[in-house]
PDB file of C-alpha atoms in Angstrom:
ATOM      1  CA  MET K   1      90.173 123.751   7.341  1.00 39.00           C
ATOM      2  CA  ASP K   2      87.947 126.183   8.764  1.00 42.00           C
ATOM      3  CA  ASP K   3      88.809 129.695  10.691  1.00 46.00           C
ATOM      4  CA  GLY K   4      88.932 127.786  13.523  1.00 43.00           C
ATOM      5  CA  ARG K   5      91.981 125.023  12.980  1.00 42.00           C
ATOM      6  CA  ARG K   6      93.570 127.756  10.924  1.00 47.00           C
ATOM      7  CA  LYS K   7      93.777 130.392  13.610  1.00 49.00           C
ATOM      8  CA  SER K   8      94.072 126.535  16.554  1.00 47.00           C
ATOM      9  CA  GLY K   9      97.506 126.438  14.105  1.00 46.00           C
ATOM     10  CA  GLY K  10      98.614 129.519  14.461  1.00 55.00           C
ATOM     11  CA  LEU K  11      98.079 129.569  18.151  1.00 59.00           C
ATOM     12  CA  VAL K  12     100.068 126.287  17.934  1.00 52.00           C
ATOM     13  CA  LEU K  13     103.094 128.129  16.825  1.00 57.00           C
ATOM     14  CA  ALA K  14     102.979 131.098  18.349  1.00 65.00           C
ATOM     15  CA  THR K  15     102.626 128.702  22.253  1.00 63.00           C
ATOM     16  CA  LEU K  16     105.862 127.287  21.146  1.00 63.00           C
ATOM     17  CA  LEU K  17     107.647 129.462  20.551  1.00 62.00           C
ATOM     18  CA  VAL K  18     106.620 131.408  24.263  1.00 66.00           C
ATOM     19  CA  LEU K  19     108.195 127.755  25.734  1.00 62.00           C
ATOM     20  CA  LEU K  20     111.179 128.086  23.364  1.00 62.00           C
ATOM     21  CA  THR K  21     112.693 131.407  24.458  1.00 58.00           C
ATOM     22  CA  GLN K  22     111.442 130.395  27.999  1.00 58.00           C
ATOM     23  CA  GLY K  23     113.418 127.119  27.371  1.00 55.00           C
ATOM     24  CA  ALA K  24     111.159 124.464  27.173  1.00 52.00           C
ATOM     25  CA  ARG K  25     111.889 120.649  26.912  1.00 56.00           C
ATOM     26  CA  SER K  26     111.491 118.764  24.055  1.00 55.00           C
ATOM     27  CA  GLN K  27     108.631 116.394  25.625  1.00 61.00           C
ATOM     28  CA  ASP K  28     106.605 120.005  25.418  1.00 69.00           C
ATOM     29  CA  LEU K  29     106.143 120.203  22.262  1.00 87.00           C
ATOM     30  CA  PRO K  30     102.039 119.286  21.026  1.00 86.00           C
ATOM     31  CA  LEU K  31     102.300 117.155  18.361  1.00 93.00           C
ATOM     32  CA  ALA K  32      99.690 114.961  16.442  1.00 94.00           C
ATOM     33  CA  ALA K  33     101.093 112.819  14.670  1.00 97.00           C
ATOM     34  CA  GLN K  34     101.815 109.540  16.136  1.00 96.00           C
ATOM     35  CA  SER K  35     105.236 109.433  15.616  1.00 97.00           C
ATOM     36  CA  ALA K  36     108.619 111.995  14.829  1.00 98.00           C
ATOM     37  CA  ALA K  37     111.660 112.197  14.585  1.00 98.00           C
ATOM     38  CA  LEU K  38     113.621 115.719  14.191  1.00 98.00           C
ATOM     39  CA  VAL K  39     117.291 115.782  13.502  1.00 98.00           C
ATOM     40  CA  ASP K  40     120.231 118.305  12.614  1.00 98.00           C
ATOM     41  CA  SER K  41     120.671 118.219   9.102  1.00 98.00           C
ATOM     42  CA  TYR K  42     124.744 118.901   9.245  1.00 97.00           C
ATOM     43  CA  SER K  43     125.628 117.107  12.652  1.00 98.00           C
ATOM     44  CA  GLY K  44     123.191 114.364  12.689  1.00 98.00           C
ATOM     45  CA  GLU K  45     122.270 115.012  15.925  1.00 98.00           C
ATOM     46  CA  PHE K  46     118.413 114.363  16.924  1.00 98.00           C
ATOM     47  CA  LEU K  47     117.347 117.121  18.248  1.00 96.00           C
ATOM     48  CA  TYR K  48     113.575 115.462  19.364  1.00 96.00           C
ATOM     49  CA  THR K  49     111.712 111.630  18.881  1.00 96.00           C
ATOM     50  CA  LYS K  50     108.288 110.599  19.758  1.00 96.00           C
ATOM     51  CA  ASN K  51     108.207 107.509  19.589  1.00 96.00           C
ATOM     52  CA  PRO K  52     110.769 107.123  17.054  1.00 98.00           C
ATOM     53  CA  ASP K  53     110.898 103.114  17.045  1.00 98.00           C
ATOM     54  CA  ALA K  54     107.766 102.730  16.306  1.00 98.00           C
ATOM     55  CA  LYS K  55     106.235 100.016  13.140  1.00 98.00           C
ATOM     56  CA  GLU K  56     104.900 102.633  10.839  1.00 98.00           C
ATOM     57  CA  TYR K  57     103.923 103.121   7.277  1.00 98.00           C
ATOM     58  CA  PRO K  58     105.987 105.199   4.741  1.00 98.00           C
ATOM     59  CA  ALA K  59     103.843 106.366   1.812  1.00 98.00           C
ATOM     60  CA  SER K  60     105.776 108.066  -0.932  1.00 98.00           C
ATOM     61  CA  SER K  61     108.255 109.068   1.682  1.00 98.00           C
ATOM     62  CA  THR K  62     109.599 105.580   0.393  1.00 99.00           C
ATOM     63  CA  LYS K  63     110.565 107.845  -2.431  1.00 99.00           C
ATOM     64  CA  ILE K  64     113.589 109.412  -1.181  1.00 99.00           C
ATOM     65  CA  LEU K  65     115.339 106.432  -0.436  1.00 99.00           C
ATOM     66  CA  THR K  66     114.622 105.306  -4.236  1.00 99.00           C
ATOM     67  CA  ALA K  67     116.117 108.453  -5.782  1.00 99.00           C
ATOM     68  CA  LEU K  68     118.802 108.156  -3.522  1.00 99.00           C
ATOM     69  CA  ILE K  69     120.054 104.827  -4.545  1.00 99.00           C
ATOM     70  CA  VAL K  70     118.911 106.247  -8.193  1.00 99.00           C
ATOM     71  CA  ILE K  71     121.581 109.394  -7.232  1.00 99.00           C
ATOM     72  CA  GLU K  72     123.975 107.576  -6.040  1.00 99.00           C
ATOM     73  CA  ALA K  73     124.625 105.217  -9.143  1.00 98.00           C
ATOM     74  CA  GLY K  74     124.650 108.221 -11.107  1.00 96.00           C
ATOM     75  CA  ASN K  75     124.622 108.488 -15.572  1.00 97.00           C
ATOM     76  CA  LEU K  76     122.181 110.597 -14.624  1.00 98.00           C
ATOM     77  CA  ASP K  77     121.773 112.339 -18.095  1.00 97.00           C
ATOM     78  CA  GLN K  78     121.697 108.555 -19.199  1.00 98.00           C
ATOM     79  CA  ILE K  79     118.525 107.345 -21.842  1.00 98.00           C
ATOM     80  CA  VAL K  80     115.777 104.991 -20.001  1.00 98.00           C
ATOM     81  CA  THR K  81     112.999 103.300 -22.020  1.00 98.00           C
ATOM     82  CA  VAL K  82     110.005 102.900 -20.673  1.00 98.00           C
ATOM     83  CA  ALA K  83     108.633  99.231 -20.269  1.00 97.00           C
ATOM     84  CA  PRO K  84     105.454  98.399 -20.382  1.00 96.00           C
ATOM     85  CA  GLU K  85     106.006  96.736 -16.893  1.00 96.00           C
ATOM     86  CA  ASP K  86     106.481 100.008 -15.592  1.00 96.00           C
ATOM     87  CA  THR K  87     103.141 101.389 -16.250  1.00 95.00           C
ATOM     88  CA  LYS K  88     101.205  98.948 -14.227  1.00 90.00           C
ATOM     89  CA  VAL K  89     101.128 100.931 -11.057  1.00 91.00           C
ATOM     90  CA  GLU K  90      98.105 103.017  -9.546  1.00 81.00           C
ATOM     91  CA  PRO K  91      96.865 105.561  -8.637  1.00 76.00           C
ATOM     92  CA  SER K  92      99.257 108.049  -8.743  1.00 78.00           C
ATOM     93  CA  SER K  93     101.055 108.579 -12.289  1.00 89.00           C
ATOM     94  CA  LEU K  94     102.913 110.422 -15.216  1.00 95.00           C
ATOM     95  CA  ASN K  95     101.233 108.194 -17.559  1.00 93.00           C
ATOM     96  CA  LEU K  96     104.596 106.888 -18.845  1.00 96.00           C
ATOM     97  CA  LYS K  97     104.066 105.069 -22.030  1.00 95.00           C
ATOM     98  CA  PRO K  98     106.046 101.802 -23.239  1.00 96.00           C
ATOM     99  CA  GLY K  99     108.985 103.206 -25.467  1.00 97.00           C
ATOM    100  CA  GLN K 100     108.615 106.593 -24.482  1.00 97.00           C
ATOM    101  CA  GLN K 101     112.039 107.652 -23.451  1.00 98.00           C
ATOM    102  CA  PHE K 102     113.485 110.505 -20.652  1.00 98.00           C
ATOM    103  CA  THR K 103     116.730 110.968 -18.835  1.00 98.00           C
ATOM    104  CA  ARG K 104     116.569 109.290 -15.679  1.00 99.00           C
ATOM    105  CA  ARG K 105     117.483 113.240 -14.471  1.00 98.00           C
ATOM    106  CA  GLN K 106     113.879 113.917 -15.979  1.00 98.00           C
ATOM    107  CA  LEU K 107     112.712 110.700 -14.093  1.00 98.00           C
ATOM    108  CA  LEU K 108     114.063 112.009 -10.653  1.00 99.00           C
ATOM    109  CA  PHE K 109     112.444 115.754 -11.069  1.00 98.00           C
ATOM    110  CA  GLY K 110     108.954 113.224 -12.587  1.00 97.00           C
ATOM    111  CA  MET K 111     109.207 110.652  -9.005  1.00 98.00           C
ATOM    112  CA  LEU K 112     109.807 113.119  -6.648  1.00 98.00           C
ATOM    113  CA  LEU K 113     107.538 116.450  -7.267  1.00 97.00           C
ATOM    114  CA  LYS K 114     103.945 114.237  -8.898  1.00 96.00           C
ATOM    115  CA  SER K 115     105.054 111.635  -6.749  1.00 96.00           C
ATOM    116  CA  ALA K 116     104.324 109.456  -9.801  1.00 97.00           C
ATOM    117  CA  ASN K 117     104.870 105.864  -8.636  1.00 97.00           C
ATOM    118  CA  ASP K 118     104.832 104.503 -12.550  1.00 97.00           C
ATOM    119  CA  VAL K 119     108.160 106.511 -12.865  1.00 98.00           C
ATOM    120  CA  ALA K 120     109.607 105.501  -9.267  1.00 98.00           C
ATOM    121  CA  MET K 121     109.061 101.693 -10.839  1.00 98.00           C
ATOM    122  CA  CYS K 122     110.724 102.490 -14.152  1.00 98.00           C
ATOM    123  CA  LEU K 123     113.540 103.621 -11.984  1.00 99.00           C
ATOM    124  CA  ALA K 124     114.183 100.832 -10.001  1.00 99.00           C
ATOM    125  CA  ARG K 125     113.781  98.009 -12.732  1.00 98.00           C
ATOM    126  CA  ASP K 126     116.357 100.614 -14.670  1.00 98.00           C
ATOM    127  CA  ASN K 127     118.358 100.332 -11.665  1.00 98.00           C
ATOM    128  CA  ALA K 128     118.719  96.947 -10.830  1.00 98.00           C
ATOM    129  CA  GLY K 129     116.743  95.137 -13.014  1.00 98.00           C
ATOM    130  CA  SER K 130     113.234  94.025 -11.673  1.00 97.00           C
ATOM    131  CA  VAL K 131     111.432  95.371  -8.812  1.00 98.00           C
ATOM    132  CA  PRO K 132     112.815  92.846  -6.454  1.00 98.00           C
ATOM    133  CA  ALA K 133     116.129  93.402  -6.767  1.00 99.00           C
ATOM    134  CA  PHE K 134     115.511  96.846  -6.057  1.00 99.00           C
ATOM    135  CA  ALA K 135     113.740  95.652  -3.110  1.00 99.00           C
ATOM    136  CA  GLU K 136     116.855  94.052  -2.053  1.00 99.00           C
ATOM    137  CA  LYS K 137     119.388  97.404  -2.974  1.00 99.00           C
ATOM    138  CA  MET K 138     116.751  99.729  -0.238  1.00 99.00           C
ATOM    139  CA  ASN K 139     117.403  96.917   2.746  1.00 99.00           C
ATOM    140  CA  LEU K 140     121.460  96.922   1.885  1.00 99.00           C
ATOM    141  CA  ARG K 141     121.265 100.778   1.623  1.00 99.00           C
ATOM    142  CA  ALA K 142     118.842 102.177   4.449  1.00 99.00           C
ATOM    143  CA  ALA K 143     120.405  98.750   6.646  1.00 99.00           C
ATOM    144  CA  GLU K 144     124.006 100.968   5.784  1.00 99.00           C
ATOM    145  CA  LEU K 145     122.613 104.101   7.145  1.00 99.00           C
ATOM    146  CA  GLY K 146     121.835 103.042  10.081  1.00 98.00           C
ATOM    147  CA  ALA K 147     118.047 102.906   9.363  1.00 98.00           C
ATOM    148  CA  THR K 148     118.046  98.856  10.237  1.00 98.00           C
ATOM    149  CA  SER K 149     114.000  99.219  11.932  1.00 98.00           C
ATOM    150  CA  SER K 150     112.615  98.932   8.069  1.00 99.00           C
ATOM    151  CA  HIS K 151     111.991  96.587   5.292  1.00 99.00           C
ATOM    152  CA  PHE K 152     111.190  97.545   1.773  1.00 99.00           C
ATOM    153  CA  VAL K 153     109.150  95.687  -0.685  1.00 99.00           C
ATOM    154  CA  ASN K 154     108.768  98.392  -3.761  1.00 98.00           C
ATOM    155  CA  PRO K 155     109.950 101.824  -4.678  1.00 99.00           C
ATOM    156  CA  HIS K 156     106.885 103.745  -4.330  1.00 98.00           C
ATOM    157  CA  GLY K 157     105.594 103.497  -1.094  1.00 98.00           C
ATOM    158  CA  LEU K 158     101.769 101.799  -2.148  1.00 97.00           C
ATOM    159  CA  HIS K 159     100.696  99.766   1.368  1.00 97.00           C
ATOM    160  CA  ASP K 160     102.147  96.168   1.262  1.00 97.00           C
ATOM    161  CA  PRO K 161     102.782  95.293   5.119  1.00 98.00           C
ATOM    162  CA  ASP K 162     105.944  93.962   4.707  1.00 98.00           C
ATOM    163  CA  HIS K 163     107.008  97.391   3.849  1.00 99.00           C
ATOM    164  CA  TYR K 164     107.645  99.511   6.780  1.00 99.00           C
ATOM    165  CA  THR K 165     109.572 102.226   8.520  1.00 99.00           C
ATOM    166  CA  THR K 166     110.394 103.950  11.587  1.00 99.00           C
ATOM    167  CA  ALA K 167     110.529 107.891  12.003  1.00 99.00           C
ATOM    168  CA  HIS K 168     113.971 107.353  13.235  1.00 99.00           C
ATOM    169  CA  ASP K 169     115.144 105.377  10.017  1.00 99.00           C
ATOM    170  CA  LEU K 170     112.704 107.841   7.651  1.00 99.00           C
ATOM    171  CA  VAL K 171     114.960 111.061   8.919  1.00 99.00           C
ATOM    172  CA  LEU K 172     118.295 108.926   8.397  1.00 99.00           C
ATOM    173  CA  ILE K 173     117.249 108.040   4.481  1.00 99.00           C
ATOM    174  CA  ALA K 174     115.929 111.513   4.640  1.00 99.00           C
ATOM    175  CA  ARG K 175     119.833 113.324   5.933  1.00 99.00           C
ATOM    176  CA  ALA K 176     121.631 110.683   3.559  1.00 99.00           C
ATOM    177  CA  ALA K 177     119.698 112.130   0.581  1.00 99.00           C
ATOM    178  CA  MET K 178     119.867 115.738   1.544  1.00 99.00           C
ATOM    179  CA  GLN K 179     123.503 115.157   0.791  1.00 98.00           C
ATOM    180  CA  GLN K 180     123.081 115.078  -3.179  1.00 98.00           C
ATOM    181  CA  PRO K 181     122.874 118.045  -4.288  1.00 98.00           C
ATOM    182  CA  LEU K 182     120.923 116.722  -7.680  1.00 98.00           C
ATOM    183  CA  PHE K 183     118.404 115.387  -4.557  1.00 99.00           C
ATOM    184  CA  ARG K 184     119.014 119.119  -2.573  1.00 98.00           C
ATOM    185  CA  GLN K 185     117.898 120.395  -6.173  1.00 98.00           C
ATOM    186  CA  ILE K 186     114.485 118.463  -6.734  1.00 98.00           C
ATOM    187  CA  VAL K 187     113.361 118.420  -3.710  1.00 98.00           C
ATOM    188  CA  SER K 188     113.321 122.196  -3.213  1.00 98.00           C
ATOM    189  CA  THR K 189     111.849 122.884  -7.011  1.00 98.00           C
ATOM    190  CA  ILE K 190     108.035 123.988  -6.348  1.00 97.00           C
ATOM    191  CA  TYR K 191     107.781 124.161 -10.378  1.00 97.00           C
ATOM    192  CA  TYR K 192     108.447 121.302 -13.240  1.00 97.00           C
ATOM    193  CA  THR K 193     107.772 121.562 -16.453  1.00 97.00           C
ATOM    194  CA  TRP K 194     107.206 117.690 -17.562  1.00 97.00           C
ATOM    195  CA  ARG K 195     108.097 117.358 -21.242  1.00 95.00           C
ATOM    196  CA  THR K 196     106.889 113.954 -23.197  1.00 93.00           C
ATOM    197  CA  PRO K 197     108.563 112.702 -26.620  1.00 92.00           C
ATOM    198  CA  THR K 198     105.920 113.405 -28.654  1.00 91.00           C
ATOM    199  CA  GLY K 199     106.081 117.708 -27.083  1.00 91.00           C
ATOM    200  CA  GLN K 200     102.876 117.677 -24.842  1.00 92.00           C
ATOM    201  CA  VAL K 201     103.521 119.334 -21.378  1.00 95.00           C
ATOM    202  CA  GLU K 202     102.439 119.154 -18.159  1.00 95.00           C
ATOM    203  CA  GLU K 203     103.412 122.067 -15.324  1.00 96.00           C
ATOM    204  CA  LEU K 204     104.487 119.524 -12.178  1.00 97.00           C
ATOM    205  CA  ARG K 205     103.847 121.375  -8.737  1.00 96.00           C
ATOM    206  CA  ASN K 206     105.691 120.069  -5.550  1.00 97.00           C
ATOM    207  CA  HIS K 207     103.165 118.634  -3.023  1.00 94.00           C
ATOM    208  CA  ASN K 208     105.335 119.839  -0.086  1.00 97.00           C
ATOM    209  CA  ARG K 209     103.201 123.111   0.592  1.00 95.00           C
ATOM    210  CA  LEU K 210     105.670 124.413   3.433  1.00 96.00           C
ATOM    211  CA  LEU K 211     108.094 125.257   0.357  1.00 97.00           C
ATOM    212  CA  ARG K 212     105.564 128.146  -0.067  1.00 94.00           C
ATOM    213  CA  HIS K 213     104.620 128.447   3.235  1.00 93.00           C
ATOM    214  CA  PHE K 214     107.799 128.061   6.046  1.00 93.00           C
ATOM    215  CA  ALA K 215     110.313 130.984   5.072  1.00 91.00           C
ATOM    216  CA  GLY K 216     113.716 128.667   4.408  1.00 94.00           C
ATOM    217  CA  CYS K 217     111.890 125.173   3.939  1.00 97.00           C
ATOM    218  CA  ASN K 218     113.687 123.350   0.892  1.00 97.00           C
ATOM    219  CA  GLY K 219     112.323 120.343   0.838  1.00 97.00           C
ATOM    220  CA  LEU K 220     111.347 117.136   1.049  1.00 97.00           C
ATOM    221  CA  LYS K 221     108.404 114.686   0.291  1.00 98.00           C
ATOM    222  CA  THR K 222     105.106 114.514   1.715  1.00 97.00           C
ATOM    223  CA  GLY K 223     103.164 111.013   1.369  1.00 97.00           C
ATOM    224  CA  TYR K 224      99.831 109.457   2.228  1.00 96.00           C
ATOM    225  CA  THR K 225      97.891 105.943   2.009  1.00 96.00           C
ATOM    226  CA  ARG K 226      94.823 104.812   3.683  1.00 96.00           C
ATOM    227  CA  PRO K 227      96.950 102.846   6.357  1.00 96.00           C
ATOM    228  CA  ALA K 228      99.733 104.919   6.851  1.00 97.00           C
ATOM    229  CA  GLN K 229      97.322 108.445   6.736  1.00 96.00           C
ATOM    230  CA  GLN K 230      99.362 111.695   5.998  1.00 97.00           C
ATOM    231  CA  VAL K 231     102.898 112.030   6.321  1.00 98.00           C
ATOM    232  CA  LEU K 232     105.681 114.626   5.393  1.00 98.00           C
ATOM    233  CA  VAL K 233     109.566 114.907   6.048  1.00 99.00           C
ATOM    234  CA  SER K 234     110.288 118.133   5.709  1.00 98.00           C
ATOM    235  CA  SER K 235     113.402 120.163   5.952  1.00 98.00           C
ATOM    236  CA  ALA K 236     114.340 123.710   6.465  1.00 98.00           C
ATOM    237  CA  LEU K 237     117.561 125.997   6.273  1.00 96.00           C
ATOM    238  CA  ARG K 238     118.086 129.622   8.385  1.00 93.00           C
ATOM    239  CA  GLY K 239     121.305 131.054   9.104  1.00 89.00           C
ATOM    240  CA  GLY K 240     123.296 128.609   8.407  1.00 93.00           C
ATOM    241  CA  HIS K 241     122.041 125.659  10.328  1.00 96.00           C
ATOM    242  CA  GLU K 242     119.843 123.035   8.673  1.00 98.00           C
ATOM    243  CA  VAL K 243     117.805 120.639  10.038  1.00 98.00           C
ATOM    244  CA  ILE K 244     115.343 117.709   8.938  1.00 99.00           C
ATOM    245  CA  SER K 245     111.870 116.501  10.114  1.00 99.00           C
ATOM    246  CA  VAL K 246     109.484 113.332  10.013  1.00 98.00           C
ATOM    247  CA  VAL K 247     106.036 113.664  10.429  1.00 98.00           C
ATOM    248  CA  LEU K 248     104.576 109.851  10.319  1.00 98.00           C
ATOM    249  CA  HIS K 249     100.297 108.538  10.898  1.00 97.00           C
ATOM    250  CA  THR K 250      98.638 111.835  11.617  1.00 94.00           C
ATOM    251  CA  ASP K 251      95.665 114.114   9.533  1.00 89.00           C
ATOM    252  CA  LYS K 252      96.311 116.877   6.907  1.00 83.00           C
ATOM    253  CA  PRO K 253      96.102 119.553   9.441  1.00 85.00           C
ATOM    254  CA  GLY K 254      98.190 117.960  11.440  1.00 86.00           C
ATOM    255  CA  ILE K 255     101.429 117.456   8.944  1.00 92.00           C
ATOM    256  CA  TRP K 256     101.273 121.121   8.493  1.00 95.00           C
ATOM    257  CA  VAL K 257     101.400 122.150  11.416  1.00 93.00           C
ATOM    258  CA  ASP K 258     103.682 118.786  13.389  1.00 95.00           C
ATOM    259  CA  SER K 259     106.187 119.918  10.877  1.00 96.00           C
ATOM    260  CA  LYS K 260     106.184 123.671  11.300  1.00 94.00           C
ATOM    261  CA  THR K 261     106.897 123.054  15.142  1.00 93.00           C
ATOM    262  CA  LEU K 262     109.448 120.383  14.637  1.00 95.00           C
ATOM    263  CA  LEU K 263     111.164 122.692  12.115  1.00 95.00           C
ATOM    264  CA  THR K 264     111.251 125.963  13.643  1.00 92.00           C
ATOM    265  CA  TYR K 265     111.566 123.795  17.096  1.00 92.00           C
ATOM    266  CA  GLY K 266     115.035 122.806  16.113  1.00 94.00           C
ATOM    267  CA  LEU K 267     116.663 126.303  14.218  1.00 94.00           C
ATOM    268  CA  ILE K 268     115.395 127.918  17.097  1.00 91.00           C
ATOM    269  CA  LYS K 269     117.774 125.095  19.065  1.00 91.00           C
ATOM    270  CA  LEU K 270     120.238 124.946  16.706  1.00 94.00           C
ATOM    271  CA  GLY K 271     120.855 128.522  17.445  1.00 88.00           C
ATOM    272  CA  CYS K 272     118.157 130.976  15.419  1.00 85.00           C
ATOM    273  CA  PRO K 273     116.411 133.690  16.409  1.00 80.00           C
ATOM    274  CA  ALA K 274     112.948 132.619  17.721  1.00 72.00           C
ATOM    275  CA  GLU K 275     111.941 136.521  15.787  1.00 68.00           C
ATOM    276  CA  ASP K 276     114.082 135.267  12.762  1.00 70.00           C
ATOM    277  CA  ILE K 277     111.855 131.581  13.022  1.00 69.00           C
ATOM    278  CA  VAL K 278     108.277 133.496  12.785  1.00 55.00           C
ATOM    279  CA  ASP K 279     105.924 132.562  10.445  1.00 57.00           C
ATOM    280  CA  THR K 280     102.625 134.321   9.605  1.00 44.00           C
ATOM    281  CA  THR K 281     101.496 132.128   6.390  1.00 50.00           C
ATOM    282  CA  ASP K 282      99.316 129.650   8.366  1.00 47.00           C
ATOM    283  CA  ARG K 283      97.783 129.372   5.457  1.00 47.00           C
ATOM    284  CA  VAL K 284      98.341 125.376   4.241  1.00 47.00           C
ATOM    285  CA  ASP K 285      94.753 124.606   3.433  1.00 45.00           C
ATOM    286  CA  GLU K 286      95.063 124.172  -0.438  1.00 42.00           C
ATOM    287  CA  PRO K 287      92.208 122.902  -2.198  1.00 32.00           C
ATOM    288  CA  GLY K 288      92.882 118.903  -2.737  1.00 36.00           C
ATOM    289  CA  ASN K 289      92.696 115.792  -1.175  1.00 39.00           C
ATOM    290  CA  ALA K 290      95.330 113.524  -0.255  1.00 44.00           C
ATOM    291  CA  ASP K 291      96.041 110.788  -3.090  1.00 46.00           C
ATOM    292  CA  GLU K 292      96.876 107.417  -2.634  1.00 53.00           C
ATOM    293  CA  GLY K 293     100.698 107.313  -3.011  1.00 57.00           C
ATOM    294  CA  LYS K 294     101.308 111.026  -2.885  1.00 62.00           C
TER     295      LYS K 294
END
C-alpha cells in the first residue's frame, strides 16, 4: 500500500471517531466490503450489518467452524496419524506426510495460524471418518447456531460454488467458537512453534495483522480465494467489552481498514471511551500477497 492509501486508512478511522462522538448512525460507516456484520460477543446483539444475508464465499474463515467442531468433540491430546488422503490438497499447507503423528491440539494451532488446508483435511477425517461426513457435521452445527443460510462441503474453504455463507451466519459461528477457551487461545496467538515428529521446526505467524496493529485485538481468522476475495473475521476486547466483526468480499487494504472501523464502532457503542480506542498504528501493509486458502 502506498503512502496515500495508508493516510487514507488513517483518515477513515479519524473521521469515524468524529462521527461516533457526534452520535453517528451505523449506516454512516464507510465500508468497502460487500457484506459485513458486527456483534457484541457477550450478549449476541447485532451492532451493525451491511448486506448481512447476501451469499458470500467464506474462504479460510471456514476453518473457524472446523475448529469449533473439533474442540467440542474433546480429547484434544489424542494422537492423530496423517493419512495419504489428507495431503492431497493445495495450496496452503504444512506439508504433512502420511504416517506422521500429531495431537489434535497441535493440528488446531497449525490449521488456524498457518491456515493449512492439509491440516484441516486431517482433522476432518479424524473427527468424522471422511470429508463428506464432516461436512454433514458442519452443516448441522451451523444450523444449530442459527446459521441457516450457509452450506459447507469441505473443512478448509477452498472454492466450491456449493460452499457459501453470509456475514450474519459467519459472525454467529465465530461467536460460538470464541466461547471455547482453547479457540480463544489459538486465535490470539501471534507466533507458534510447529514441530514435526522428525524434529523439524517451523515458526508459524498468525496471518491476522490486527493482532499486532489494533490494541485489544484478540482474534480471529483471515481468508482469501479469488472468488471470495479478501475475508476477515476479527475480534477485540477492551474495557470489559468484546466485539466480533466479519468483513466479506473486499480488497486487501479494505479488510484491515473496514475491520478496524467496525471494531472501533462497536467498542465505543458499548461504552468504551473514544480516547481509549484511538489507534495510531495504521500500517498493516506488511509485505506479502494473500495466498489461496488463507
